[in-house]
mmCIF file of C-alpha atoms and ligand atoms in Angstrom:
data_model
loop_
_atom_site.group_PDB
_atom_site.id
_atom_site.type_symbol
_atom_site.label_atom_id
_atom_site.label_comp_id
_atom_site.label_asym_id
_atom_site.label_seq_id
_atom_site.Cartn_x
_atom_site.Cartn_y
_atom_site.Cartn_z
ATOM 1 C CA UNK A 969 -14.800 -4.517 6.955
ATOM 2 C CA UNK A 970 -12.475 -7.909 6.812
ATOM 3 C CA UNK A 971 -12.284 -10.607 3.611
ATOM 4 C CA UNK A 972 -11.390 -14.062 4.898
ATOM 5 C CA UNK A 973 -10.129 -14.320 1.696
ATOM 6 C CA UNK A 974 -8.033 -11.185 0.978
ATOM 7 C CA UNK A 975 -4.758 -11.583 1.314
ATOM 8 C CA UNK A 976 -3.681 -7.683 2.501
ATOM 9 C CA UNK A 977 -6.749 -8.413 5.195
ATOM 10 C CA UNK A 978 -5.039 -11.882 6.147
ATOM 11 C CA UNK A 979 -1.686 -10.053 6.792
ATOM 12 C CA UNK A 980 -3.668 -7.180 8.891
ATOM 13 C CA UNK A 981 -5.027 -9.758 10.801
ATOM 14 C CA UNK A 982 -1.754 -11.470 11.828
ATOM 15 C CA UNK A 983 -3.147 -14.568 9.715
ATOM 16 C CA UNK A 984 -0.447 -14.264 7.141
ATOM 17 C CA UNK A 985 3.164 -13.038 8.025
ATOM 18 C CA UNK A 986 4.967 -9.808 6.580
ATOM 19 C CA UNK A 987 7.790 -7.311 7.584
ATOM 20 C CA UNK A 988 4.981 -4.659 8.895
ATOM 21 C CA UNK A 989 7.219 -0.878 9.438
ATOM 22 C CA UNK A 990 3.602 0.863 10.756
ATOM 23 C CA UNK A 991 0.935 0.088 11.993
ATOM 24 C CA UNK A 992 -1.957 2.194 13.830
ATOM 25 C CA UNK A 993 -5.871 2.061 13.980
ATOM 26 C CA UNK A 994 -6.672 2.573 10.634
ATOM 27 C CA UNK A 995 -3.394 1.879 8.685
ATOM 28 C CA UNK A 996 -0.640 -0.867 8.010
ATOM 29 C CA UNK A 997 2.687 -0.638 6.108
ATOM 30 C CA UNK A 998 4.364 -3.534 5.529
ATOM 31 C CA UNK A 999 7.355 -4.642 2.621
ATOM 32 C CA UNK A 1000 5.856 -6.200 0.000
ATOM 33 C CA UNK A 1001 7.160 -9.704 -1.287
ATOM 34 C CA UNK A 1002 8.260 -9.261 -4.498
ATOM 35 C CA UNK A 1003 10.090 -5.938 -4.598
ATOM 36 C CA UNK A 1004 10.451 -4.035 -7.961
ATOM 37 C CA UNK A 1005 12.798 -0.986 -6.259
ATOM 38 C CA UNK A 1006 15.382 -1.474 -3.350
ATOM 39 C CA UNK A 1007 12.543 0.071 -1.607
ATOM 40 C CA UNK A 1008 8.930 -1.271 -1.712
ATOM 41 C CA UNK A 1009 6.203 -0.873 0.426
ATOM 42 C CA UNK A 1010 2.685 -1.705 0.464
ATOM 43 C CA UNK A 1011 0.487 0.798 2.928
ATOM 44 C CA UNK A 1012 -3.243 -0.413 3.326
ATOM 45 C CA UNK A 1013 -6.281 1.115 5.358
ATOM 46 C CA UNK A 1014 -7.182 -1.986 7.919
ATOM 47 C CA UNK A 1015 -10.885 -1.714 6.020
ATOM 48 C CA UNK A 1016 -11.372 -3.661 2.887
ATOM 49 C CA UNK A 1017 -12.250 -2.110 -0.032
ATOM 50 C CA UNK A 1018 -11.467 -3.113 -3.604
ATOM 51 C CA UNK A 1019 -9.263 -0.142 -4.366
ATOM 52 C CA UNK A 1020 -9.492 3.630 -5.652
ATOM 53 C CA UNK A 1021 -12.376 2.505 -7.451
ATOM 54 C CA UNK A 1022 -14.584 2.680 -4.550
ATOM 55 C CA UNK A 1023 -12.880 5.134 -2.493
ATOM 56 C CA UNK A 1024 -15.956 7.451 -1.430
ATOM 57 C CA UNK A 1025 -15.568 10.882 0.551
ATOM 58 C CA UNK A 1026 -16.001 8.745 4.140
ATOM 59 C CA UNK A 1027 -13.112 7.783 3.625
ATOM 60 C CA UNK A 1028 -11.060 9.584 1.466
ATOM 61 C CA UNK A 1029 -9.314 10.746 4.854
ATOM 62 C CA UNK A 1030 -7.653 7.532 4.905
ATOM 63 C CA UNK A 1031 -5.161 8.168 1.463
ATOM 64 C CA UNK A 1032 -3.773 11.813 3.274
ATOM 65 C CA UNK A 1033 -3.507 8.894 6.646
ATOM 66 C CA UNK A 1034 -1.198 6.904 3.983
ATOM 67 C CA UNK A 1035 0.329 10.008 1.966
ATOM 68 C CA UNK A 1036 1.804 11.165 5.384
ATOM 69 C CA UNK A 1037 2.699 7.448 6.756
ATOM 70 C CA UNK A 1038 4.710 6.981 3.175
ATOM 71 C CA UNK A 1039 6.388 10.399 3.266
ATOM 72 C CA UNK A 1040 7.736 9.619 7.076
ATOM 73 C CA UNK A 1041 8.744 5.857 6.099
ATOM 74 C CA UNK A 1042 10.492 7.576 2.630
ATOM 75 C CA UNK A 1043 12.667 9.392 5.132
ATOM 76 C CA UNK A 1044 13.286 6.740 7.055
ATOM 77 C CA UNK A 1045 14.530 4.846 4.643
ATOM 78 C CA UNK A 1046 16.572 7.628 3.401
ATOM 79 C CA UNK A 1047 14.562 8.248 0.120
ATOM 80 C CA UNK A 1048 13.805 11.909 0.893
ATOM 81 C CA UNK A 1049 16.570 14.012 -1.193
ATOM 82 C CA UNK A 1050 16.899 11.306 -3.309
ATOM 83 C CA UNK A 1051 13.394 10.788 -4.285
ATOM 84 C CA UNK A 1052 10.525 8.193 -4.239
ATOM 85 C CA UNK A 1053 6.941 7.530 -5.382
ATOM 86 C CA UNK A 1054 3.962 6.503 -4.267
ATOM 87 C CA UNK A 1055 1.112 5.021 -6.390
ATOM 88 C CA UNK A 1056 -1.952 2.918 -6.513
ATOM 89 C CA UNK A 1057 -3.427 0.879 -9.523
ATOM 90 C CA UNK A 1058 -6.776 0.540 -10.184
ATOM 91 C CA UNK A 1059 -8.200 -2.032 -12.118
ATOM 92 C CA UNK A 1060 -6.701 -4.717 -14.932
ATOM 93 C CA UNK A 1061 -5.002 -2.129 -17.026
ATOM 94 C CA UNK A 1062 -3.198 -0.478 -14.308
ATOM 95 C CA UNK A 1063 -2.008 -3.915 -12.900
ATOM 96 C CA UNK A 1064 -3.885 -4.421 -10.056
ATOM 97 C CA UNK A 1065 -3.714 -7.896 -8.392
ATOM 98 C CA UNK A 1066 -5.025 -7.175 -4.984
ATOM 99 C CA UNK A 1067 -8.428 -6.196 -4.628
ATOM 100 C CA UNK A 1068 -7.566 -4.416 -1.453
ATOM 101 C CA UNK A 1069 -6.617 -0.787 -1.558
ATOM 102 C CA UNK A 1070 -3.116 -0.174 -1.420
ATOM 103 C CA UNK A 1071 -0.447 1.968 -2.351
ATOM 104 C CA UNK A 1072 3.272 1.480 -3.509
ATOM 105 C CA UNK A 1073 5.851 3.408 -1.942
ATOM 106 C CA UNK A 1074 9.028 2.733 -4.175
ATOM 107 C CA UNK A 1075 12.062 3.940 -4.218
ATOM 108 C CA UNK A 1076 15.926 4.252 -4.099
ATOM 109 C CA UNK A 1077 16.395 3.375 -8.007
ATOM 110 C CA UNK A 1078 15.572 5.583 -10.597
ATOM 111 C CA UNK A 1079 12.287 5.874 -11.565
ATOM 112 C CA UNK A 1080 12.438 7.649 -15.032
ATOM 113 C CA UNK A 1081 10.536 10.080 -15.849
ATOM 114 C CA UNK A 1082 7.800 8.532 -17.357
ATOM 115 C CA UNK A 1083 4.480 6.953 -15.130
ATOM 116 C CA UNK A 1084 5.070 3.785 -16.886
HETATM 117 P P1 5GP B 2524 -0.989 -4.609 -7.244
HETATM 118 O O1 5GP B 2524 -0.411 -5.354 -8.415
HETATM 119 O O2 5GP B 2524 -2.358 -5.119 -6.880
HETATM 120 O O3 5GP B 2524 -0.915 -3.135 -7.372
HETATM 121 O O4 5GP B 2524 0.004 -4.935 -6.037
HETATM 122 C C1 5GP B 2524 -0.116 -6.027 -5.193
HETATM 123 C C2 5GP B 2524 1.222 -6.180 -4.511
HETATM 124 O O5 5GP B 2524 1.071 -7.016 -3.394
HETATM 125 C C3 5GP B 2524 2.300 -6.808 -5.398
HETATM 126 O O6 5GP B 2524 3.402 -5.918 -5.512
HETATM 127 C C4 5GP B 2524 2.662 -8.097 -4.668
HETATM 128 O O7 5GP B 2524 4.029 -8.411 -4.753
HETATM 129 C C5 5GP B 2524 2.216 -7.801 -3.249
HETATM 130 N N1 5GP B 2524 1.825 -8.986 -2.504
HETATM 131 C C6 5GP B 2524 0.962 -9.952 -2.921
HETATM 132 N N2 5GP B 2524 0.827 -10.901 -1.988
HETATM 133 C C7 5GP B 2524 1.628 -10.514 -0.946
HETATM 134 C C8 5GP B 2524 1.907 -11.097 0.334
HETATM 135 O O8 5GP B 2524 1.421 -12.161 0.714
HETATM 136 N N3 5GP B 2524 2.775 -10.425 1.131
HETATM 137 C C9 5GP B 2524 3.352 -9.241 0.762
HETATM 138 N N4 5GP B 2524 4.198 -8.670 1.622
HETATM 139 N N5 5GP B 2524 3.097 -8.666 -0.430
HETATM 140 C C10 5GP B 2524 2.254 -9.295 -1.272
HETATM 141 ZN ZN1 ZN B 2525 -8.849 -6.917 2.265
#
């Protein structure tokens, strides 16, 4: 459930600090350190699991939990009309450093229109 050595399940746990904006039960949003939009934020599930890669249908629930978490911190932070975007990577070609599922919610710069 927890990784003593995770670094997403150190900051769920209190053990490492972060700017969290939401937190419930199952979920945590927090800004993440090195920002790549005027807007970035990590959203985890509390439960540690590598990634998309081993999302299974138990709990698949969990990335709608995030989707509507992201879309009500987007508004909050004004991104709404003017548009954001939330993704996760999976695996070394996608970028992935954290072996802790978690999504990107990034926003108020352009984003162009292509994924990457
Ligand atoms: P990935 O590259 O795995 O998709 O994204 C991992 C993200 O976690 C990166 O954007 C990185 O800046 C962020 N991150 C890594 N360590 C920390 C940390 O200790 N605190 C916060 N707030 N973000 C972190
Ligand atoms: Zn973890």
């Amino acid at each position: 459930m927890s990784d003593p050595n995770c670094v997403f399940c150190r900051i769920a746990s209190g053990q490492i600090p972060a700017t969290i904006l939401f937190q419930d039960e199952n979920l945590l949003a927090f800004r993440d350190i090195a920002p790549q939009a005027p807007t970035h934020i990590v959203l985890i599930p509390r439960a540690h699991f590598s990634g998309l890669n081993d999302l299974t249908p138990e709990r698949a629930g969990l990335v709608g939990e995030i989707a509507l978490v992201a879309k009500d911190l987007a508004a909050g932070e004004g991104l709404a009309a003017s548009g954001w975007r939330l993704v996760s990577n999976a695996g070394p070609d996608a970028g992935q450093t954290v072996f802790h599922l978690h999504f990107h919610l990034l926003g108020g710069r352009p984003m162009g229109g292509r994924m990457a």
